[in-house]
Tab-separated table of C-alpha atoms in Angstrom:
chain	number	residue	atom	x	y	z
A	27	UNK	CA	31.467	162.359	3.490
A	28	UNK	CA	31.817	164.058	6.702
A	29	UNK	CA	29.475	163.314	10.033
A	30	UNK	CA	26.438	164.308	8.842
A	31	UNK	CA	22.544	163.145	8.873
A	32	UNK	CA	20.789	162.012	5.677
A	33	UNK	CA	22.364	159.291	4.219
A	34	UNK	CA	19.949	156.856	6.027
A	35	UNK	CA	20.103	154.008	3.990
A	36	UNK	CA	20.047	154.897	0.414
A	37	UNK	CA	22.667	153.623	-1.793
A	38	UNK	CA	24.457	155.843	-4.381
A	39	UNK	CA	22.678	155.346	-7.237
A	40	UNK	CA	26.050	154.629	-9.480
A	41	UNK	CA	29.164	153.315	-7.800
A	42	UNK	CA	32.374	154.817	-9.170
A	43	UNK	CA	34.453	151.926	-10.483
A	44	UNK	CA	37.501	151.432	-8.685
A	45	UNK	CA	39.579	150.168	-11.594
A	46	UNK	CA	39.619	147.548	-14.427
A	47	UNK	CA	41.511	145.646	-11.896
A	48	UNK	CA	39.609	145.844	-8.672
A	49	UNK	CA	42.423	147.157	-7.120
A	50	UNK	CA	42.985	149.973	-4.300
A	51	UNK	CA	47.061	150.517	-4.717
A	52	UNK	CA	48.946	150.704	-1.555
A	53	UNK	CA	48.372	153.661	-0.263
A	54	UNK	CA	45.471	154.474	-1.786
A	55	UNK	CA	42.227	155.281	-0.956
A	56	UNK	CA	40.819	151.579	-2.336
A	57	UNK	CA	37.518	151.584	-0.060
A	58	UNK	CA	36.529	154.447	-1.831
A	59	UNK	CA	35.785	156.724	1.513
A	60	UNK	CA	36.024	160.098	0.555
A	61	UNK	CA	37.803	163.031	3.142
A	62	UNK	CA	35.325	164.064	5.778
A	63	UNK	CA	33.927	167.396	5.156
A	64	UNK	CA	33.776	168.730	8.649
A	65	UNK	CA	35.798	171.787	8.869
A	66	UNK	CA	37.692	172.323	12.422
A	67	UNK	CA	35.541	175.529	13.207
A	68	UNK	CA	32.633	173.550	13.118
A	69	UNK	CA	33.197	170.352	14.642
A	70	UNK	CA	32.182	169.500	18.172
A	71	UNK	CA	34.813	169.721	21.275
A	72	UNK	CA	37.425	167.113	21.584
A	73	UNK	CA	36.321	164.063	23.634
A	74	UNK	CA	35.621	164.277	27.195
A	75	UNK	CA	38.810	162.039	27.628
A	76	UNK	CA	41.793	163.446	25.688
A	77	UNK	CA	43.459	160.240	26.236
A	78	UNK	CA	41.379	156.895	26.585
A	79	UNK	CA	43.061	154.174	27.679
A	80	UNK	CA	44.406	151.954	24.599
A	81	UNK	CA	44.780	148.513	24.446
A	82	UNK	CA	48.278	146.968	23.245
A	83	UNK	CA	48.907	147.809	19.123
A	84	UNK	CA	47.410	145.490	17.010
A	85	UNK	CA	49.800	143.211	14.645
A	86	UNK	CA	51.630	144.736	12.442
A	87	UNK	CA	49.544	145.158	9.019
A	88	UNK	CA	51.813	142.818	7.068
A	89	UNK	CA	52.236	139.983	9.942
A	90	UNK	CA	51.009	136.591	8.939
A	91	UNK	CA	47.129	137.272	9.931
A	92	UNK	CA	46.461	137.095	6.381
A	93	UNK	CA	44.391	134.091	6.729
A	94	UNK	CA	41.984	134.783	9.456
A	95	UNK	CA	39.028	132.901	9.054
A	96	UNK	CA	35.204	134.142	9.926
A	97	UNK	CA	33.966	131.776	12.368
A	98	UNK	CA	30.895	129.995	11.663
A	99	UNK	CA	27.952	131.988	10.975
A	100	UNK	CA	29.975	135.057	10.586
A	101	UNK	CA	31.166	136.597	7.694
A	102	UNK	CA	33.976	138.431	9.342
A	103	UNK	CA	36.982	137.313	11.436
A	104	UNK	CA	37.337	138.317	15.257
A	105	UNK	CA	33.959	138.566	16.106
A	106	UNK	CA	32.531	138.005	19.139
A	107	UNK	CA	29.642	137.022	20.542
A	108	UNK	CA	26.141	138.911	21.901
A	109	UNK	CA	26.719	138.883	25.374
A	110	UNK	CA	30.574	139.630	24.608
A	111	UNK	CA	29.464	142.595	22.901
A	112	UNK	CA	27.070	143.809	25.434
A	113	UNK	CA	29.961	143.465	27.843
A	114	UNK	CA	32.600	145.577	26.221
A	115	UNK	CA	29.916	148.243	25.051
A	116	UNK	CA	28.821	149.357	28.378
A	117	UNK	CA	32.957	149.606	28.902
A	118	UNK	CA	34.014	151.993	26.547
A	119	UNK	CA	34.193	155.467	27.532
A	120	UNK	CA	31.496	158.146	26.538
A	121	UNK	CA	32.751	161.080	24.612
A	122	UNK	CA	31.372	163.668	22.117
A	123	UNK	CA	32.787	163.477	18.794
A	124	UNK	CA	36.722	165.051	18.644
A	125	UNK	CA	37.869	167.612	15.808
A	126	UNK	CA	38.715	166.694	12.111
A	127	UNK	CA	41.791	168.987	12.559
A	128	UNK	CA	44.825	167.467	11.032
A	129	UNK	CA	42.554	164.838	9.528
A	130	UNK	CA	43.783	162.930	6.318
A	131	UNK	CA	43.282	159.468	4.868
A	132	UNK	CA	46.967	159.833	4.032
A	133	UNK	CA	47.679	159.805	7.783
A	134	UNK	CA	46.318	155.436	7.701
A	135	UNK	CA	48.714	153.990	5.493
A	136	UNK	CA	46.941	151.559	3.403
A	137	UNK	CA	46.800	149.242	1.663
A	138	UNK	CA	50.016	147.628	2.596
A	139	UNK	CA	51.733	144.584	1.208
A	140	UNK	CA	50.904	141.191	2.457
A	141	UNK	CA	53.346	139.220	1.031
A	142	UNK	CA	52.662	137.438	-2.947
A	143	UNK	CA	52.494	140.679	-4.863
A	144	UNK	CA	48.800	140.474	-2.194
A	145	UNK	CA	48.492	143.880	-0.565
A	146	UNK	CA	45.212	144.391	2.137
A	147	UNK	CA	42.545	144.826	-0.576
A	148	UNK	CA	43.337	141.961	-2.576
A	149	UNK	CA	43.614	139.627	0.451
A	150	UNK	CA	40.101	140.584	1.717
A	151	UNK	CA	39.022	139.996	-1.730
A	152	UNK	CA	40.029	136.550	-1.726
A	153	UNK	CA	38.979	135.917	1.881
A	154	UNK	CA	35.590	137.770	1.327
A	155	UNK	CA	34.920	135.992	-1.831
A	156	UNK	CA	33.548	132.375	-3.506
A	157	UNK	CA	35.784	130.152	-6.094
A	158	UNK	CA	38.077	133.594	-6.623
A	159	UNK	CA	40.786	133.565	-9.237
A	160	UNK	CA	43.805	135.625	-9.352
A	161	UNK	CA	46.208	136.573	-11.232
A	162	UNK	CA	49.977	136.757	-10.885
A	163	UNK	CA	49.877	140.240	-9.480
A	164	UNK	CA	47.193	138.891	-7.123
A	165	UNK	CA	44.285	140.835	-8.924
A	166	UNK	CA	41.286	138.541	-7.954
A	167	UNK	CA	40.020	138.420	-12.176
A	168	UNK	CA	37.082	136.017	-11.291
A	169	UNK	CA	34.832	135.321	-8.235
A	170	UNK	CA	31.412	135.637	-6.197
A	171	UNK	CA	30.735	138.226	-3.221
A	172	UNK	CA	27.803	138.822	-0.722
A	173	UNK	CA	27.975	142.240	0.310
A	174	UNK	CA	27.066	142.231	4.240
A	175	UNK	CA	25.378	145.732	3.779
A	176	UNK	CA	22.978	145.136	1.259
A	177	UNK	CA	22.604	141.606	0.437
A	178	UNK	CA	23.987	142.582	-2.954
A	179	UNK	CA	25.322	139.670	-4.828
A	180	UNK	CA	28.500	140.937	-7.129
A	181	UNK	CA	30.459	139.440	-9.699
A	182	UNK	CA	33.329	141.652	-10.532
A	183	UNK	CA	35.817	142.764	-8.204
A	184	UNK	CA	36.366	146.226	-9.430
A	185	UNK	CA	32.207	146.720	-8.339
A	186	UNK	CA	33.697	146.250	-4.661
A	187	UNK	CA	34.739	148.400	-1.994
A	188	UNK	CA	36.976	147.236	1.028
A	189	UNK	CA	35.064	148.880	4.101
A	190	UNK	CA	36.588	149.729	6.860
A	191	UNK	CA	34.253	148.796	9.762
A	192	UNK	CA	34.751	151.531	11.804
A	193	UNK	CA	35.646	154.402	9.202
A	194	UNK	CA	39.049	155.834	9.814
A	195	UNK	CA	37.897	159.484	10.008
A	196	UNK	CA	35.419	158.521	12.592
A	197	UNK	CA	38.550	156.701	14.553
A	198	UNK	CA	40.105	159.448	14.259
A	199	UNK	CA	37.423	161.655	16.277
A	200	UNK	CA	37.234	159.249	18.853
A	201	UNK	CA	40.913	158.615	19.522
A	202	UNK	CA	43.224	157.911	16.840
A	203	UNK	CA	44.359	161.173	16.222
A	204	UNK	CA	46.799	160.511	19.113
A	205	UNK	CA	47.819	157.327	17.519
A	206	UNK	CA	51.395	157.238	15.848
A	207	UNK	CA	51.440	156.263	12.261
A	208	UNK	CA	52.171	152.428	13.203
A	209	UNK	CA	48.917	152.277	14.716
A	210	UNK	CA	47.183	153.798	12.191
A	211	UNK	CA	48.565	151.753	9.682
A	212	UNK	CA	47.672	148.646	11.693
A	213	UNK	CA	44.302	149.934	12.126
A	214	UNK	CA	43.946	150.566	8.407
A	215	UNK	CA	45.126	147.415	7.007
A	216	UNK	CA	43.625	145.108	10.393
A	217	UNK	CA	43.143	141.567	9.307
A	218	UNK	CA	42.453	139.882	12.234
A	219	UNK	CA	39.753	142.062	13.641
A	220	UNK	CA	36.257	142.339	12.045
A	221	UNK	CA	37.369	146.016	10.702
A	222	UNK	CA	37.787	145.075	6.904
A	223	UNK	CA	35.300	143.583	4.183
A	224	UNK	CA	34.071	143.632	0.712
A	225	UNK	CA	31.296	145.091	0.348
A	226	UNK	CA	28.960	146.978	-2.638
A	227	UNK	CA	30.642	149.763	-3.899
A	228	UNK	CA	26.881	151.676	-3.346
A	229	UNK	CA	26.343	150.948	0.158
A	230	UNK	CA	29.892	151.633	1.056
A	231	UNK	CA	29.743	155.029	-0.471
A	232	UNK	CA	26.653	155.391	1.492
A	233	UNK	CA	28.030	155.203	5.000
A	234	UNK	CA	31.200	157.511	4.432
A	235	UNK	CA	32.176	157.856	7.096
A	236	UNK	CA	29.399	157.939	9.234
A	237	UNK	CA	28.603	156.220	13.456
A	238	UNK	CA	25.683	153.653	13.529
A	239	UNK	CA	23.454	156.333	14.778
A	240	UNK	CA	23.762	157.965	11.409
A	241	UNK	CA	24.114	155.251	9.405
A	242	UNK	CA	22.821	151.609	9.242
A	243	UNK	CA	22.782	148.866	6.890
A	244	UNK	CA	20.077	148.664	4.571
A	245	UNK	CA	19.556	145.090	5.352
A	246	UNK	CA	18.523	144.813	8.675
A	247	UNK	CA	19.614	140.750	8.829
A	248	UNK	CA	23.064	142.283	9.328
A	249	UNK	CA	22.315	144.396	12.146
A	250	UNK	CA	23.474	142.026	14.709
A	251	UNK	CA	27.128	141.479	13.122
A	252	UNK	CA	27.718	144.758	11.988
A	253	UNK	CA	27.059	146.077	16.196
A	254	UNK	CA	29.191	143.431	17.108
A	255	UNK	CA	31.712	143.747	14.831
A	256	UNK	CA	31.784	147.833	15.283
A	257	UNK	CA	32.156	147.095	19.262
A	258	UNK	CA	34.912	144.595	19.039
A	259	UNK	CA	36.995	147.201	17.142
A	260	UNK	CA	36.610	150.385	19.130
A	261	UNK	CA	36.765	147.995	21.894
A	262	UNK	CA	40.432	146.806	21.028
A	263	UNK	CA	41.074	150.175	19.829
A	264	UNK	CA	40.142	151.847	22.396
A	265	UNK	CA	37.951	154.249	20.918
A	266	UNK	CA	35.343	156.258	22.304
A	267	UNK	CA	31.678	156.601	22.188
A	268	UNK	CA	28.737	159.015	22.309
A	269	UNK	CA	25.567	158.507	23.980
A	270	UNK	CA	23.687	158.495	20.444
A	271	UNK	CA	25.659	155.759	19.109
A	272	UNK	CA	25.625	153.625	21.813
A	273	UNK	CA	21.996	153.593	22.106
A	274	UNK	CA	21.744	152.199	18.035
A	275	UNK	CA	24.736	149.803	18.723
A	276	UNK	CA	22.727	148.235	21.587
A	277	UNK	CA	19.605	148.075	19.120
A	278	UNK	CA	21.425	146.073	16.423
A	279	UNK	CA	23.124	144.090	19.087
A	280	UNK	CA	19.576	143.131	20.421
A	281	UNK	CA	18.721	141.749	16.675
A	282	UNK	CA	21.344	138.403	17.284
A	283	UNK	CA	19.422	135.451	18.436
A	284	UNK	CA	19.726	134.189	21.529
């Protein structure tokens, strides 16, 4: 789905199963984003800064972050808080939205091992999930999910997608097309940030690929972590902003409590 308006909030109406096993292979495209359809004639002009500043790599994707735990109240790791937010939002640069030239999923290596016969998908699964089971290729075969999005409650893991926070062709128009293919990976497979979770398969496919401005949760009660968690990433990431998105990440942040 490329950057386009429309999707609003709708969920697909049937999600495409992502195997009897729940399982996005390394390497695959597990979250079940599909290529952005922009074509380079038609995209916008490359951000006003052809090289923001970037912070130091993340971890490498198969480090021992594995186990990074949502603090309380969250549902993701990493997060920050409200005020923390607000802070590194009015930091990051302002720029319009870069061209899908050169673009592939292919170019984010995921999912990548984690150790266990685990690779990324599984371990969010597990992390993500209530009382899950797996099996002794690490499939999770049993378990209980919340999806964030739309308060979806889901039963099977193969109804799941693995989000990526901040999709990875919309990183890639605000930055990470000057990224080497370490930091892609990293960014793809990011355990310790809140960039990866299990959501429904539906409101997944929803998004694509789409900014906040475009796209928001359905359920408005998760407003306030999905704005933080979308800052904290492009924050580390160093990722850019436009004026539009901004604006909608400083509504949702205004939803936390004080």
């Amino acid at each position: 789905m490329g950057r386009q308006r429309g999707a609003g909030g709708a969920a697909v109406a049937v999600a495409l199963l992502l195997g009897a096993s729940g399982c996005g292979g390394p390497g695959g495209s597990g979250d079940g984003k599909p290529a952005a359809s922009i074509s380079p004639s038609a995209a916008a002009p490359a951000p006003a800064s052809a090289s923001p500043s970037v912070p130091a790599p993340a971890p490498s994707a198969s480090g021992g972050d594995g186990d990074a735990k949502p603090a309380s109240g969250d549902v993701l790791p990493g997060m920050v808080s409200a005020a923390v937010a607000r802070t590194r939002l009015a930091a990051l640069t302002t720029g319009r939205p870069g061209t899908m030239a050169g673009y592939s999923r292919d170019r984010f290596t995921h999912w990548a091992e984690q150790g266990g016969s685990c690779d990324t998908r599984e371990t969010v699964l597990k992390r993500d999930g209530t009382e899950v089971t797996q099996d002794a290729q690490c499939r999770a075969v049993s378990g209980r999910w919340k999806s964030l999005y739309d308060g979806v409650a889901v039963n099977e893991a193969a109804k799941l997608d693995i989000d990526h926070m901040v999709p990875l062709a919309e990183a890639w128009r605000s930055g990470a097309s000057g990224w080497d293919a370490a930091k892609r990976k990293a960014f793809a497979n990011d355990l310790t940030r809140p960039q990866l979770l299990a959501v429904s398969a539906s409101s997944n496919r929803s998004k694509g690929d789409q900014s906040p401005d475009l796209w928001q949760p359905p359920d408005k009660s998760s407003w306030c972590q999905y704005g933080r968690a979308w800052t904290t990433v492009k924050s580390h990431y160093g990722l850019t902003v436009t004026d539009a998105e901004r604006t909608m990440l400083t509504t949702m942040i205004d939803t936390c409590a004080a």
